[in-house]
CSV table of C-alpha atoms and ligand atoms in Angstrom, one decimal:
chain,number,residue,atom,x,y,z
A,117,MET,CA,-28.6,-0.8,7.2
A,118,LYS,CA,-25.0,-0.7,8.5
A,119,THR,CA,-23.0,2.5,8.8
A,120,TYR,CA,-18.9,2.6,8.6
A,121,LYS,CA,-17.2,5.0,9.8
A,122,ILE,CA,-14.3,6.1,7.7
A,123,ALA,CA,-11.3,8.5,8.5
A,124,SER,CA,-10.3,10.6,5.8
A,125,ILE,CA,-7.0,12.0,5.8
A,126,PRO,CA,-6.2,13.4,2.1
A,127,GLY,CA,-3.0,14.8,3.4
A,128,ASP,CA,-0.5,16.7,1.0
A,129,GLY,CA,-0.4,17.4,-3.0
A,130,ILE,CA,-2.4,15.0,-5.2
A,131,GLY,CA,-3.5,13.2,-2.3
A,132,VAL,CA,-5.9,15.9,-1.9
A,133,GLU,CA,-7.5,15.7,-5.3
A,134,VAL,CA,-7.5,11.7,-5.3
A,135,ILE,CA,-9.3,11.0,-1.9
A,136,ASP,CA,-11.7,13.5,-3.0
A,137,ALA,CA,-12.4,11.6,-6.3
A,138,GLY,CA,-12.1,8.3,-4.0
A,139,LEU,CA,-15.0,9.4,-1.5
A,140,HIS,CA,-17.3,10.6,-4.7
A,141,VAL,CA,-16.7,7.1,-5.8
A,142,LEU,CA,-17.6,5.3,-2.6
A,143,GLU,CA,-20.8,7.6,-2.3
A,144,ALA,CA,-21.6,6.4,-5.5
A,145,LEU,CA,-21.0,2.6,-4.2
A,146,ALA,CA,-23.4,3.2,-1.0
A,147,GLU,CA,-26.1,4.7,-2.9
A,148,ARG,CA,-26.1,2.1,-5.6
A,149,ASP,CA,-25.7,-0.7,-3.3
A,150,GLY,CA,-28.4,0.8,-0.9
A,151,GLY,CA,-27.2,-1.7,2.0
A,152,PHE,CA,-24.7,0.4,3.9
A,153,LYS,CA,-23.7,3.9,4.7
A,154,LEU,CA,-20.4,5.7,4.9
A,155,ASP,CA,-20.1,8.1,7.7
A,156,VAL,CA,-16.9,10.0,7.1
A,157,THR,CA,-14.8,12.4,9.3
A,158,SER,CA,-12.1,14.2,7.4
A,159,PHE,CA,-8.8,15.2,9.2
A,160,ASP,CA,-6.8,17.8,7.7
A,161,TRP,CA,-3.4,16.5,8.7
A,162,GLY,CA,-0.5,17.2,7.0
A,163,SER,CA,2.3,19.7,5.9
A,164,ASP,CA,0.2,22.6,6.0
A,165,ARG,CA,-0.7,21.9,9.6
A,166,TYR,CA,2.9,21.3,10.1
A,167,LYS,CA,4.0,24.6,8.7
A,168,ARG,CA,0.7,26.4,10.9
A,169,GLU,CA,1.3,24.2,14.2
A,170,GLY,CA,4.6,22.2,13.8
A,171,THR,CA,3.4,18.9,13.7
A,172,LEU,CA,1.4,17.3,10.8
A,173,MET,CA,-1.1,15.7,13.5
A,174,PRO,CA,-1.9,15.7,17.0
A,175,ALA,CA,0.5,14.0,19.6
A,176,ASP,CA,-2.2,11.3,20.4
A,177,GLY,CA,-3.7,11.4,16.8
A,178,ALA,CA,-3.5,7.5,16.2
A,179,GLU,CA,-5.8,7.0,19.4
A,180,ASP,CA,-8.6,9.4,17.5
A,181,LEU,CA,-8.4,7.0,14.7
A,182,ARG,CA,-9.0,4.0,16.9
A,183,ASP,CA,-13.0,4.0,16.8
A,184,PHE,CA,-13.0,4.2,13.0
A,185,ASP,CA,-13.8,1.2,11.1
A,186,ALA,CA,-11.1,2.2,8.5
A,187,ILE,CA,-8.7,4.9,7.4
A,188,PHE,CA,-8.8,6.3,3.8
A,189,PHE,CA,-5.2,8.1,3.0
A,190,GLY,CA,-3.9,10.2,0.3
A,191,ALA,CA,-0.1,11.2,0.6
A,192,VAL,CA,2.4,12.9,2.4
A,193,GLY,CA,5.5,15.2,1.3
A,194,ALA,CA,5.9,18.5,0.7
A,195,PRO,CA,8.8,19.8,-1.3
A,196,ASP,CA,9.7,22.4,1.2
A,197,ILE,CA,9.9,20.1,4.2
A,198,PRO,CA,12.3,17.5,4.8
A,199,ASP,CA,11.0,13.9,3.5
A,200,HIS,CA,12.0,12.0,6.6
A,201,LEU,CA,9.7,14.7,8.9
A,202,THR,CA,6.5,14.5,6.7
A,203,LEU,CA,7.0,10.6,6.3
A,204,TRP,CA,7.4,10.0,10.1
A,205,GLY,CA,5.4,12.6,11.2
A,206,LEU,CA,1.9,11.4,9.5
A,207,ARG,CA,2.4,7.9,7.7
A,208,LEU,CA,4.5,6.2,9.8
A,209,ASN,CA,2.9,8.2,13.1
A,210,ILE,CA,-0.2,6.2,12.3
A,211,CYS,CA,0.8,2.7,10.7
A,212,GLN,CA,3.0,2.1,13.8
A,213,PRO,CA,1.1,2.6,17.0
A,214,LEU,CA,-2.0,1.1,15.1
A,215,ASP,CA,0.3,-2.1,14.7
A,216,GLN,CA,-0.7,-2.2,10.8
A,217,TYR,CA,2.2,-4.4,10.2
A,218,ALA,CA,1.0,-6.3,6.9
A,219,ASN,CA,1.2,-3.9,3.9
A,220,VAL,CA,-0.4,-5.4,1.0
A,221,ARG,CA,0.7,-4.2,-2.4
A,222,PRO,CA,-1.2,-6.2,-5.4
A,223,THR,CA,-0.2,-5.7,-8.7
A,224,ARG,CA,-1.6,-7.0,-12.1
A,225,ILE,CA,-1.6,-5.3,-15.6
A,226,LEU,CA,-5.5,-3.9,-16.0
A,227,PRO,CA,-7.2,-4.5,-19.2
A,228,GLY,CA,-5.9,-1.6,-21.5
A,229,ILE,CA,-2.9,-1.0,-19.8
A,230,LYS,CA,0.9,-2.0,-21.4
A,231,SER,CA,3.6,-3.4,-19.4
A,232,PRO,CA,6.7,-1.4,-20.7
A,233,LEU,CA,8.0,-5.3,-20.5
A,234,ALA,CA,8.0,-6.4,-24.3
A,235,GLY,CA,5.5,-9.2,-24.4
A,236,VAL,CA,4.3,-9.7,-21.1
A,237,THR,CA,0.6,-9.4,-20.7
A,238,ALA,CA,-1.7,-9.6,-17.8
A,239,LYS,CA,-1.3,-13.5,-17.7
A,240,ASP,CA,2.4,-13.2,-16.9
A,241,LEU,CA,2.2,-10.6,-14.2
A,242,ASP,CA,0.0,-11.2,-11.2
A,243,TRP,CA,1.6,-10.7,-7.9
A,244,VAL,CA,0.9,-9.5,-4.4
A,245,ILE,CA,3.7,-7.9,-2.3
A,246,VAL,CA,3.8,-8.1,1.6
A,247,ARG,CA,5.7,-5.3,3.2
A,248,GLU,CA,6.6,-5.6,6.8
A,249,ASN,CA,5.3,-2.8,8.0
A,250,SER,CA,6.1,-2.2,12.0
A,251,GLU,CA,9.9,-2.8,12.0
A,252,GLY,CA,13.2,-3.5,10.0
A,253,GLU,CA,14.8,-0.6,8.5
A,254,TYR,CA,11.8,1.5,9.7
A,255,ALA,CA,12.2,0.4,13.3
A,256,GLY,CA,13.1,4.1,14.2
A,257,GLN,CA,16.2,3.1,15.8
A,258,GLY,CA,19.7,4.7,15.2
A,259,GLY,CA,21.2,8.7,15.7
A,260,ARG,CA,23.5,11.4,14.9
A,261,SER,CA,26.7,12.3,16.8
A,262,HIS,CA,29.3,15.2,16.5
A,263,ARG,CA,27.2,17.2,13.9
A,264,GLY,CA,29.4,19.6,11.4
A,265,GLN,CA,32.8,17.9,12.9
A,266,PRO,CA,34.9,15.7,10.3
A,267,HIS,CA,34.4,12.9,12.6
A,268,GLU,CA,30.4,13.0,12.3
A,269,MET,CA,28.6,9.8,12.6
A,270,ALA,CA,24.9,8.8,11.6
A,271,THR,CA,23.1,5.0,12.0
A,272,ASP,CA,20.1,3.5,11.2
A,273,LEU,CA,19.7,0.4,12.7
A,274,ALA,CA,17.6,-2.1,10.9
A,275,VAL,CA,15.8,-3.9,13.9
A,276,PHE,CA,14.2,-7.6,13.3
A,277,THR,CA,12.1,-9.5,15.9
A,278,ARG,CA,11.0,-12.9,15.8
A,279,VAL,CA,7.6,-11.9,16.6
A,280,GLY,CA,7.4,-9.3,14.1
A,281,VAL,CA,8.8,-11.7,11.3
A,282,GLN,CA,7.1,-14.5,12.3
A,283,ARG,CA,3.8,-12.7,12.2
A,284,VAL,CA,4.3,-11.6,8.8
A,285,MET,CA,5.6,-14.5,7.1
A,286,ARG,CA,2.5,-16.2,8.5
A,287,TYR,CA,0.3,-13.5,7.1
A,288,ALA,CA,1.7,-14.0,3.7
A,289,PHE,CA,2.0,-18.1,3.7
A,290,GLU,CA,-1.9,-17.7,4.6
A,291,LEU,CA,-2.3,-15.2,1.4
A,292,ALA,CA,-0.4,-16.9,-0.8
A,293,ARG,CA,-2.7,-20.2,0.5
A,294,SER,CA,-5.5,-18.3,-0.9
A,295,ARG,CA,-4.5,-17.7,-4.1
A,296,PRO,CA,-4.5,-20.2,-7.2
A,297,ARG,CA,-0.9,-20.8,-7.4
A,298,LYS,CA,-0.4,-21.2,-3.6
A,299,LEU,CA,3.0,-19.7,-4.6
A,300,LEU,CA,5.5,-17.8,-2.1
A,301,THR,CA,8.9,-16.2,-2.4
A,302,VAL,CA,10.8,-15.0,0.1
A,303,VAL,CA,13.1,-11.8,-0.3
A,304,THR,CA,16.2,-11.1,1.9
A,305,LYS,CA,19.8,-10.0,1.7
A,306,SER,CA,20.8,-12.7,3.9
A,307,ASN,CA,24.4,-12.6,2.1
A,308,ALA,CA,25.5,-9.1,3.4
A,309,GLN,CA,23.2,-9.0,6.2
A,310,ARG,CA,24.2,-11.9,8.3
A,311,TYR,CA,21.6,-11.3,11.4
A,312,GLY,CA,18.5,-10.1,10.9
A,313,MET,CA,18.2,-11.4,7.4
A,314,VAL,CA,19.7,-15.0,8.6
A,315,MET,CA,17.1,-14.9,10.9
A,316,TRP,CA,13.9,-14.1,8.3
A,317,ASP,CA,15.3,-17.1,6.4
A,318,GLU,CA,15.3,-19.5,9.2
A,319,ILE,CA,11.7,-18.0,10.3
A,320,ALA,CA,10.6,-18.4,6.6
A,321,ALA,CA,11.9,-22.2,6.7
A,322,GLU,CA,9.9,-22.5,10.1
A,323,VAL,CA,6.5,-21.2,8.8
A,324,ALA,CA,6.6,-22.8,5.6
A,325,ALA,CA,6.1,-26.2,7.5
A,326,GLU,CA,3.1,-25.0,8.8
A,327,PHE,CA,2.1,-24.9,4.9
A,328,PRO,CA,3.2,-27.9,3.2
A,329,ASP,CA,0.5,-27.1,0.7
A,330,VAL,CA,2.5,-23.5,-0.3
A,331,THR,CA,5.4,-23.9,-2.3
A,332,TRP,CA,7.8,-21.4,-1.4
A,333,ASP,CA,11.2,-20.1,-2.6
A,334,LYS,CA,13.9,-17.3,-1.2
A,335,ILE,CA,15.8,-14.9,-3.3
A,336,LEU,CA,18.1,-12.3,-3.0
A,337,VAL,CA,16.7,-8.9,-3.4
A,338,ASP,CA,19.0,-7.8,-6.0
A,339,ALA,CA,18.6,-11.2,-7.7
A,340,MET,CA,14.9,-10.4,-7.2
A,341,THR,CA,14.9,-6.9,-9.3
A,342,VAL,CA,16.4,-9.3,-12.3
A,343,ARG,CA,13.5,-11.8,-11.7
A,344,MET,CA,10.9,-9.4,-12.0
A,345,THR,CA,11.9,-7.8,-14.9
A,346,MET,CA,13.0,-10.9,-16.6
A,347,LYS,CA,10.7,-13.4,-15.4
A,348,PRO,CA,7.4,-11.9,-13.8
A,349,GLU,CA,5.7,-15.1,-14.8
A,350,SER,CA,7.4,-16.6,-12.1
A,351,LEU,CA,6.3,-15.0,-9.3
A,352,ASP,CA,2.6,-14.8,-7.6
A,353,THR,CA,2.8,-14.0,-3.4
A,354,ILE,CA,6.2,-12.1,-2.4
A,355,VAL,CA,7.3,-11.3,1.5
A,356,ALA,CA,10.1,-8.9,2.0
A,357,THR,CA,11.4,-6.5,5.0
A,358,ASN,CA,9.8,-2.6,5.1
A,359,LEU,CA,12.6,-1.0,3.0
A,360,HIS,CA,13.1,-3.8,0.4
A,361,ALA,CA,9.3,-3.9,-0.4
A,362,ASP,CA,8.7,-0.8,-0.5
A,363,ILE,CA,11.4,-0.5,-3.3
A,364,LEU,CA,10.0,-3.6,-4.9
A,365,SER,CA,6.6,-2.5,-5.0
A,366,ASP,CA,7.8,1.0,-7.1
A,367,LEU,CA,9.4,-1.3,-9.6
A,368,ALA,CA,6.1,-3.7,-9.8
A,369,ALA,CA,4.0,-0.7,-10.2
A,370,ALA,CA,6.1,0.3,-13.4
A,371,LEU,CA,6.5,-3.0,-14.6
A,372,ALA,CA,2.6,-3.2,-14.3
A,373,GLY,CA,2.0,0.1,-16.4
A,374,SER,CA,2.2,3.3,-13.8
A,375,ILE,CA,2.1,4.0,-10.4
A,376,GLY,CA,-0.9,5.6,-10.3
A,377,VAL,CA,-2.9,2.7,-10.6
A,378,ALA,CA,-1.0,1.1,-7.7
A,379,PRO,CA,-3.0,0.5,-4.3
A,380,THR,CA,-2.2,-0.6,-0.5
A,381,ALA,CA,-3.5,-1.9,2.4
A,382,ASN,CA,-1.8,-1.5,5.7
A,383,LEU,CA,-3.4,-4.0,7.5
A,384,ASN,CA,-3.8,-4.8,11.2
A,385,PRO,CA,-5.0,-8.6,10.2
A,386,GLU,CA,-6.1,-9.4,13.9
A,387,ARG,CA,-8.2,-6.3,13.9
A,388,THR,CA,-7.9,-4.8,17.0
A,389,SER,CA,-7.0,-1.2,15.7
A,390,PRO,CA,-8.4,0.1,12.0
A,391,SER,CA,-6.3,-0.9,9.0
A,392,MET,CA,-5.4,2.3,6.5
A,393,PHE,CA,-6.0,2.0,2.7
A,394,GLU,CA,-3.9,4.5,0.4
A,395,PRO,CA,-2.6,4.6,-3.2
A,396,ILE,CA,1.0,3.6,-3.0
A,397,HIS,CA,2.2,7.1,-5.0
A,398,GLY,CA,3.1,10.1,-3.0
A,399,SER,CA,2.1,13.9,-2.9
A,400,ALA,CA,3.5,14.4,-6.4
A,401,PHE,CA,3.9,18.1,-6.3
A,402,ASP,CA,5.0,18.3,-9.9
A,403,ILE,CA,1.2,17.9,-10.9
A,404,THR,CA,-0.5,19.0,-7.8
A,405,GLY,CA,-3.4,21.4,-9.2
A,406,LYS,CA,-3.3,20.7,-12.7
A,407,GLY,CA,-6.5,17.8,-12.2
A,408,ILE,CA,-4.1,15.3,-14.5
A,409,ALA,CA,-3.3,13.0,-10.9
A,410,ASN,CA,-4.6,9.3,-11.6
A,411,PRO,CA,-7.0,8.2,-9.4
A,412,VAL,CA,-7.3,4.6,-10.4
A,413,ALA,CA,-4.8,3.8,-7.5
A,414,THR,CA,-7.1,5.4,-4.9
A,415,PHE,CA,-10.0,3.6,-6.3
A,416,TRP,CA,-8.4,0.2,-6.0
A,417,SER,CA,-7.4,1.1,-2.4
A,418,ALA,CA,-11.3,1.7,-1.9
A,419,SER,CA,-11.8,-1.8,-3.4
A,420,MET,CA,-9.7,-3.5,-0.5
A,421,MET,CA,-11.2,-0.8,1.9
A,422,LEU,CA,-14.9,-2.2,1.0
A,423,ASP,CA,-13.4,-5.8,0.9
A,424,HIS,CA,-11.9,-5.4,4.4
A,425,ILE,CA,-15.1,-4.0,6.1
A,426,GLY,CA,-17.1,-6.8,4.8
A,427,GLU,CA,-18.5,-5.1,1.8
A,428,THR,CA,-17.6,-7.5,-0.7
A,429,VAL,CA,-20.1,-6.9,-3.3
A,430,ALA,CA,-19.6,-3.2,-3.5
A,431,ALA,CA,-15.8,-4.0,-3.8
A,432,GLU,CA,-15.8,-6.2,-6.6
A,433,ARG,CA,-18.4,-3.6,-8.3
A,434,LEU,CA,-15.8,-1.0,-8.0
A,435,MET,CA,-13.0,-3.2,-9.2
A,436,LYS,CA,-15.1,-4.4,-12.3
A,437,ALA,CA,-15.6,-0.8,-13.4
A,438,ILE,CA,-12.4,0.1,-12.9
A,439,GLU,CA,-11.2,-2.4,-15.1
A,440,VAL,CA,-14.0,-1.4,-17.8
A,441,ILE,CA,-12.7,2.2,-17.9
A,442,MET,CA,-9.1,1.1,-18.0
A,443,ALA,CA,-9.9,-0.8,-20.9
A,444,ASN,CA,-11.0,2.5,-22.7
A,445,PRO,CA,-7.4,4.5,-23.4
A,446,ASP,CA,-9.6,7.6,-23.7
A,447,PHE,CA,-9.8,7.6,-19.8
A,448,HIS,CA,-6.2,7.0,-19.6
A,449,THR,CA,-4.2,9.8,-17.4
A,450,PRO,CA,-1.0,11.3,-18.5
A,451,ASP,CA,0.9,8.8,-16.4
A,452,LEU,CA,-0.5,6.4,-18.9
A,453,GLY,CA,0.1,8.1,-21.8
A,454,GLY,CA,-3.1,9.8,-22.2
A,455,THR,CA,-4.8,12.9,-21.8
A,456,ALA,CA,-7.7,12.2,-19.4
A,457,THR,CA,-7.9,14.5,-16.3
A,458,THR,CA,-9.1,13.0,-12.9
A,459,ASP,CA,-12.8,14.1,-13.0
A,460,GLN,CA,-13.2,12.4,-16.3
A,461,VAL,CA,-11.8,9.0,-14.9
A,462,THR,CA,-14.0,9.7,-11.8
A,463,ALA,CA,-17.1,10.7,-13.8
A,464,ALA,CA,-16.6,7.7,-15.8
A,465,ILE,CA,-16.4,5.3,-13.1
A,466,ILE,CA,-19.0,6.5,-11.4
A,467,ASP,CA,-21.6,6.0,-14.5
A,468,VAL,CA,-20.3,2.6,-15.0
A,469,ILE,CA,-20.9,1.7,-11.1
A,470,ARG,CA,-24.7,3.4,-11.5
A,471,ALA,CA,-25.3,1.5,-14.9
A,472,ARG,CA,-24.3,-1.9,-14.5
A,473,ASN,CA,-27.0,-4.2,-13.3
A,474,ASP,CA,-24.1,-7.0,-12.2
B,620,GGG,N1,0.6,7.3,0.1
B,620,GGG,C1,1.9,7.1,0.0
B,620,GGG,C2,2.6,8.2,0.5
B,620,GGG,O1,2.4,9.1,0.8
B,620,GGG,N2,3.8,7.6,0.8
B,620,GGG,C3,4.8,8.5,1.2
B,620,GGG,C4,6.3,8.0,1.5
B,620,GGG,O2,7.2,8.8,1.5
B,620,GGG,N3,6.5,6.7,1.8
B,620,GGG,C5,7.7,6.4,1.7
B,620,GGG,C6,7.7,5.2,2.7
B,620,GGG,O3,6.3,4.7,2.9
B,620,GGG,O4,8.5,4.6,2.8
């Protein structure tokens, strides 16, 4: 029997609640299939550790994760710590050293969930957003001088490298090729950002020549928000910079019904280091401890993790269970307009996993 080493990092706020739910579901799947085991090691990294010890994770923490088959991550962010400290201190402090450069964010309208867009149903909105996850606006370049003085200044430099853009572009074209519509939309802001974004457009055209079977187009990020809202059916696979895709994927999640169901995979496609799977949502301190966090984004992320490590039957079984349970409004948490609790949704998913023979 195969045993996979999983690093669990619940992090902050509702991250702790949804990862706990996710681990129960993963255990049920391993038991149900009998063909694999998960050896889970939990790391108490996050904002509480920052308050105790001054850092969210150890300085060489990313190295401690290298021997794992995958990382299962919750959320980071605390109301009493500046957001840039928590984001850079944990999530980016893992993604960047482990070179998880392709952040993959599928969005579709699950059965039983309604889009806020009138008349838009599952057949109209089935996207995968690929977020460049290693550089761009998140390269960490910039600085602040003359603090507190009238001529105080601050810079954030977006860095785009040929290697960085080429590899994420190739990943996105490959992904588009693997999907039935073979359709890719490249998002930039190359009218205003006339260096890095113009290079994106050029590299997109170069890489497109390697994929003659993929239809592609390009669009400015501002126009993209309109297209996502007004013509969702015109989109399939989407690739954008770190910041643009972060913003667009929140919009995508809302258009598909709730950020509470939106998953992510931070992939190192060459598998030279482990990949990390997490819900898109953050720590949501407004609902922490109330037992009403939607665990579905975490379950969907867990399905992506199982798929990545090669347990495709369990991955599909979990996706099917999510669809069955979401089709029943009794299992909708408040973000979806319902009254279900995290525990009720988790128990219902586990029941389906145990009961169904397919
Ligand atoms: N589970 C996702 C999460 O915790 N995100 C925290 C966050 O602030 N993300 C912003 C970003 O990645 O740009």
